[in-house]
């Protein structure tokens, strides 16, 4: 049955930034597909809620409350998976972000911080995870959460967009280095209805404008991204590596422009 190829039965995954939003949706989707999951983020009570959902799906959850801006803390998550579940099959590098700002207000420190948070943490966990994947599972899958802004040019996103573009190319480079035993892919979401868009979702005019600027005429749901992650993690996506799935409603230009004036 083709649906069986989307199963993750008996596998172990690590998902960063899993306390809410995309990370939480991915972690729960993995559990529903049969995986045990290490979930990590800064806020313990949010993780506990996600862990309850994972256990409700009949799978095991291990909670790690840590500041994943520290690459050492990110890298340690791979050991948690093997210690708790005896194996490691899937890693989702979801932690990241950066505040938008006009270019001339973006310091070199802000750019460096964006790169560190979005790329260095992914590198730390990837390099820690791969030897354990090979030793305990024979291979695995790594999924990096990039962004449509890593591909599309919008004002105010110099730090965030540059970091996410770097993560997308890091995906292609590591896929080449780690083939054939470890697959590395990315997901590039567009405007997804997480807490980052709370203000937009609450304003009918803003939401309508974003929907009209999106070819599919709606904003994304976290489950849209979670479904893509299950595909990339599972045997169904077993012939993909070094690619980015653009889960963005068909965007060819940003659907939200920040109010950054001309010089």
GROMACS .gro file of C-alpha atoms in nm:
model
  263
    1UNK     CA    1   0.000   0.000   0.000
    2UNK     CA    2   0.138   0.339  -0.097
    3UNK     CA    3   0.026   0.492   0.232
    4UNK     CA    4   0.254   0.251   0.419
    5UNK     CA    5   0.554   0.426   0.266
    6UNK     CA    6   0.466   0.739   0.463
    7UNK     CA    7   0.493   0.555   0.796
    8UNK     CA    8   0.776   0.615   1.045
    9UNK     CA    9   0.703   0.314   1.265
   10UNK     CA   10   0.970   0.246   1.525
   11UNK     CA   11   1.188   0.538   1.419
   12UNK     CA   12   1.327   0.809   1.645
   13UNK     CA   13   1.330   1.178   1.556
   14UNK     CA   14   1.462   1.504   1.697
   15UNK     CA   15   1.265   1.823   1.631
   16UNK     CA   16   1.400   2.160   1.743
   17UNK     CA   17   1.182   2.462   1.810
   18UNK     CA   18   0.907   2.215   1.892
   19UNK     CA   19   0.721   2.403   2.164
   20UNK     CA   20   0.472   2.560   1.924
   21UNK     CA   21   0.408   2.644   1.560
   22UNK     CA   22   0.576   2.444   1.288
   23UNK     CA   23   0.798   2.243   1.520
   24UNK     CA   24   0.507   2.130   1.734
   25UNK     CA   25   0.300   2.035   1.429
   26UNK     CA   26   0.589   1.836   1.281
   27UNK     CA   27   0.661   1.654   1.608
   28UNK     CA   28   0.296   1.550   1.650
   29UNK     CA   29   0.272   1.445   1.285
   30UNK     CA   30   0.582   1.226   1.325
   31UNK     CA   31   0.422   1.059   1.627
   32UNK     CA   32   0.101   1.000   1.433
   33UNK     CA   33   0.315   0.838   1.162
   34UNK     CA   34   0.475   0.606   1.421
   35UNK     CA   35   0.791   0.779   1.547
   36UNK     CA   36   0.918   0.851   1.897
   37UNK     CA   37   1.028   1.213   1.926
   38UNK     CA   38   1.280   1.424   2.117
   39UNK     CA   39   1.134   1.774   2.131
   40UNK     CA   40   1.341   2.077   2.224
   41UNK     CA   41   1.279   2.447   2.278
   42UNK     CA   42   1.326   2.708   2.551
   43UNK     CA   43   0.982   2.697   2.713
   44UNK     CA   44   0.914   2.387   2.922
   45UNK     CA   45   0.538   2.419   2.961
   46UNK     CA   46   0.489   2.445   2.584
   47UNK     CA   47   0.699   2.134   2.531
   48UNK     CA   48   0.502   1.946   2.795
   49UNK     CA   49   0.180   2.018   2.605
   50UNK     CA   50   0.332   1.888   2.279
   51UNK     CA   51   0.466   1.583   2.462
   52UNK     CA   52   0.113   1.506   2.581
   53UNK     CA   53  -0.006   1.510   2.219
   54UNK     CA   54   0.276   1.277   2.114
   55UNK     CA   55   0.190   1.034   2.392
   56UNK     CA   56  -0.175   1.063   2.300
   57UNK     CA   57  -0.077   0.930   1.957
   58UNK     CA   58   0.073   0.627   2.128
   59UNK     CA   59   0.440   0.721   2.096
   60UNK     CA   60   0.717   0.820   2.335
   61UNK     CA   61   0.824   1.181   2.388
   62UNK     CA   62   1.139   1.314   2.551
   63UNK     CA   63   1.143   1.681   2.646
   64UNK     CA   64   1.460   1.893   2.644
   65UNK     CA   65   1.420   2.252   2.759
   66UNK     CA   66   1.728   2.436   2.632
   67UNK     CA   67   1.839   2.756   2.463
   68UNK     CA   68   1.920   2.621   2.120
   69UNK     CA   69   2.095   2.943   2.024
   70UNK     CA   70   2.391   2.762   2.183
   71UNK     CA   71   2.524   2.517   1.922
   72UNK     CA   72   2.651   2.285   2.195
   73UNK     CA   73   2.300   2.247   2.337
   74UNK     CA   74   2.165   2.182   1.988
   75UNK     CA   75   2.426   1.917   1.916
   76UNK     CA   76   2.355   1.736   2.243
   77UNK     CA   77   2.002   1.653   2.127
   78UNK     CA   78   2.132   1.370   1.911
   79UNK     CA   79   2.270   1.195   2.220
   80UNK     CA   80   1.934   1.238   2.394
   81UNK     CA   81   1.761   1.046   2.114
   82UNK     CA   82   1.998   0.749   2.135
   83UNK     CA   83   1.992   0.747   2.516
   84UNK     CA   84   1.611   0.751   2.527
   85UNK     CA   85   1.514   0.551   2.219
   86UNK     CA   86   1.826   0.355   2.122
   87UNK     CA   87   1.845   0.502   1.772
   88UNK     CA   88   1.820   0.819   1.564
   89UNK     CA   89   1.660   0.830   1.221
   90UNK     CA   90   1.529   1.182   1.156
   91UNK     CA   91   1.640   1.534   1.250
   92UNK     CA   92   1.437   1.848   1.187
   93UNK     CA   93   1.635   2.170   1.219
   94UNK     CA   94   1.345   2.405   1.281
   95UNK     CA   95   1.485   2.649   1.535
   96UNK     CA   96   1.570   2.988   1.386
   97UNK     CA   97   1.445   3.334   1.307
   98UNK     CA   98   1.549   3.699   1.307
   99UNK     CA   99   1.362   4.025   1.354
  100UNK     CA  100   1.302   4.227   1.036
  101UNK     CA  101   1.462   4.570   1.011
  102UNK     CA  102   1.560   4.823   0.743
  103UNK     CA  103   1.894   4.740   0.586
  104UNK     CA  104   2.077   5.046   0.721
  105UNK     CA  105   1.952   4.961   1.069
  106UNK     CA  106   2.079   4.603   1.046
  107UNK     CA  107   2.411   4.580   1.227
  108UNK     CA  108   2.682   4.330   1.143
  109UNK     CA  109   2.615   4.177   1.485
  110UNK     CA  110   2.248   4.126   1.394
  111UNK     CA  111   2.349   3.959   1.069
  112UNK     CA  112   2.597   3.737   1.251
  113UNK     CA  113   2.335   3.644   1.511
  114UNK     CA  114   2.086   3.550   1.239
  115UNK     CA  115   2.343   3.331   1.068
  116UNK     CA  116   2.440   3.166   1.397
  117UNK     CA  117   2.083   3.097   1.505
  118UNK     CA  118   1.963   2.966   1.169
  119UNK     CA  119   2.273   2.793   1.029
  120UNK     CA  120   2.523   2.716   1.304
  121UNK     CA  121   2.265   2.543   1.522
  122UNK     CA  122   2.159   2.329   1.226
  123UNK     CA  123   2.523   2.244   1.154
  124UNK     CA  124   2.589   2.152   1.518
  125UNK     CA  125   2.295   1.913   1.535
  126UNK     CA  126   2.360   1.770   1.188
  127UNK     CA  127   2.724   1.687   1.256
  128UNK     CA  128   2.636   1.539   1.595
  129UNK     CA  129   2.347   1.335   1.455
  130UNK     CA  130   2.500   1.178   1.143
  131UNK     CA  131   2.750   0.946   1.317
  132UNK     CA  132   2.474   0.824   1.548
  133UNK     CA  133   2.235   0.771   1.257
  134UNK     CA  134   2.496   0.562   1.081
  135UNK     CA  135   2.587   0.364   1.392
  136UNK     CA  136   2.236   0.287   1.515
  137UNK     CA  137   2.006   0.307   1.211
  138UNK     CA  138   2.236   0.273   0.910
  139UNK     CA  139   2.128   0.609   0.770
  140UNK     CA  140   1.864   0.873   0.811
  141UNK     CA  141   1.698   1.191   0.699
  142UNK     CA  142   1.765   1.553   0.789
  143UNK     CA  143   1.513   1.829   0.721
  144UNK     CA  144   1.605   2.196   0.743
  145UNK     CA  145   1.329   2.455   0.776
  146UNK     CA  146   1.423   2.743   0.547
  147UNK     CA  147   1.179   3.011   0.426
  148UNK     CA  148   1.029   3.158   0.113
  149UNK     CA  149   1.217   3.475   0.212
  150UNK     CA  150   1.539   3.284   0.147
  151UNK     CA  151   1.435   3.280  -0.219
  152UNK     CA  152   1.215   3.589  -0.263
  153UNK     CA  153   1.337   3.947  -0.213
  154UNK     CA  154   1.140   4.160   0.031
  155UNK     CA  155   1.239   4.477   0.211
  156UNK     CA  156   1.343   4.445   0.572
  157UNK     CA  157   1.455   4.083   0.557
  158UNK     CA  158   1.828   4.120   0.491
  159UNK     CA  159   1.934   3.928   0.803
  160UNK     CA  160   1.658   3.667   0.807
  161UNK     CA  161   1.648   3.611   0.431
  162UNK     CA  162   2.024   3.585   0.400
  163UNK     CA  163   2.041   3.331   0.682
  164UNK     CA  164   1.759   3.122   0.537
  165UNK     CA  165   1.916   3.134   0.190
  166UNK     CA  166   2.239   3.011   0.347
  167UNK     CA  167   2.049   2.728   0.514
  168UNK     CA  168   1.895   2.630   0.181
  169UNK     CA  169   2.236   2.607   0.015
  170UNK     CA  170   2.378   2.433   0.322
  171UNK     CA  171   2.108   2.173   0.255
  172UNK     CA  172   2.233   2.118  -0.100
  173UNK     CA  173   2.597   2.098   0.008
  174UNK     CA  174   2.541   1.859   0.296
  175UNK     CA  175   2.317   1.640   0.083
  176UNK     CA  176   2.610   1.590  -0.152
  177UNK     CA  177   2.852   1.519   0.132
  178UNK     CA  178   2.624   1.273   0.311
  179UNK     CA  179   2.487   1.075   0.015
  180UNK     CA  180   2.392   0.797  -0.019
  181UNK     CA  181   2.318   0.698   0.341
  182UNK     CA  182   2.178   1.022   0.483
  183UNK     CA  183   1.929   1.231   0.289
  184UNK     CA  184   1.919   1.608   0.349
  185UNK     CA  185   1.629   1.822   0.229
  186UNK     CA  186   1.464   2.150   0.321
  187UNK     CA  187   1.117   2.295   0.346
  188UNK     CA  188   1.070   2.661   0.253
  189UNK     CA  189   0.739   2.775   0.404
  190UNK     CA  190   0.555   3.088   0.304
  191UNK     CA  191   0.304   3.268   0.526
  192UNK     CA  192   0.189   3.004   0.775
  193UNK     CA  193  -0.068   3.067   1.047
  194UNK     CA  194   0.154   3.036   1.353
  195UNK     CA  195   0.192   3.281   1.641
  196UNK     CA  196   0.421   3.491   1.420
  197UNK     CA  197   0.112   3.586   1.218
  198UNK     CA  198  -0.128   3.639   1.509
  199UNK     CA  199  -0.160   4.010   1.434
  200UNK     CA  200  -0.231   3.942   1.069
  201UNK     CA  201  -0.483   3.667   1.141
  202UNK     CA  202  -0.672   3.900   1.376
  203UNK     CA  203  -0.698   4.179   1.118
  204UNK     CA  204  -0.944   4.092   0.842
  205UNK     CA  205  -0.803   4.350   0.601
  206UNK     CA  206  -0.442   4.240   0.645
  207UNK     CA  207  -0.532   3.874   0.618
  208UNK     CA  208  -0.738   3.931   0.305
  209UNK     CA  209  -0.450   4.122   0.144
  210UNK     CA  210  -0.207   3.838   0.213
  211UNK     CA  211  -0.453   3.581   0.083
  212UNK     CA  212  -0.512   3.776  -0.237
  213UNK     CA  213  -0.135   3.805  -0.291
  214UNK     CA  214  -0.101   3.426  -0.262
  215UNK     CA  215  -0.184   3.225  -0.576
  216UNK     CA  216  -0.378   2.963  -0.376
  217UNK     CA  217  -0.571   3.246  -0.206
  218UNK     CA  218  -0.519   3.123   0.148
  219UNK     CA  219  -0.256   3.126   0.420
  220UNK     CA  220  -0.082   2.806   0.513
  221UNK     CA  221  -0.158   2.588   0.812
  222UNK     CA  222   0.114   2.425   1.025
  223UNK     CA  223  -0.017   2.087   0.908
  224UNK     CA  224   0.074   2.182   0.550
  225UNK     CA  225   0.438   2.197   0.655
  226UNK     CA  226   0.409   1.893   0.882
  227UNK     CA  227   0.277   1.683   0.593
  228UNK     CA  228   0.577   1.783   0.382
  229UNK     CA  229   0.809   1.688   0.669
  230UNK     CA  230   0.651   1.342   0.701
  231UNK     CA  231   0.700   1.292   0.327
  232UNK     CA  232   1.068   1.393   0.339
  233UNK     CA  233   1.136   1.185   0.650
  234UNK     CA  234   0.969   0.869   0.525
  235UNK     CA  235   1.038   0.611   0.258
  236UNK     CA  236   0.786   0.797   0.040
  237UNK     CA  237   1.048   1.068  -0.003
  238UNK     CA  238   1.334   0.823  -0.028
  239UNK     CA  239   1.448   0.938  -0.373
  240UNK     CA  240   1.482   1.304  -0.272
  241UNK     CA  241   1.796   1.467  -0.140
  242UNK     CA  242   1.938   1.817  -0.175
  243UNK     CA  243   1.603   1.971  -0.258
  244UNK     CA  244   1.370   2.226  -0.099
  245UNK     CA  245   0.994   2.182  -0.099
  246UNK     CA  246   0.834   2.525  -0.139
  247UNK     CA  247   0.525   2.505   0.083
  248UNK     CA  248   0.415   2.861   0.015
  249UNK     CA  249   0.089   2.859  -0.179
  250UNK     CA  250   0.266   2.925  -0.509
  251UNK     CA  251   0.445   3.250  -0.424
  252UNK     CA  252   0.655   3.412  -0.695
  253UNK     CA  253   0.690   3.738  -0.498
  254UNK     CA  254   0.651   3.822  -0.129
  255UNK     CA  255   0.288   3.841  -0.022
  256UNK     CA  256   0.369   4.074   0.268
  257UNK     CA  257   0.576   4.389   0.225
  258UNK     CA  258   0.707   4.560   0.536
  259UNK     CA  259   0.657   4.940   0.548
  260UNK     CA  260   1.019   5.022   0.469
  261UNK     CA  261   1.026   5.352   0.272
  262UNK     CA  262   1.244   5.443  -0.021
  263UNK     CA  263   1.573   5.610   0.069
   0.00000   0.00000   0.00000
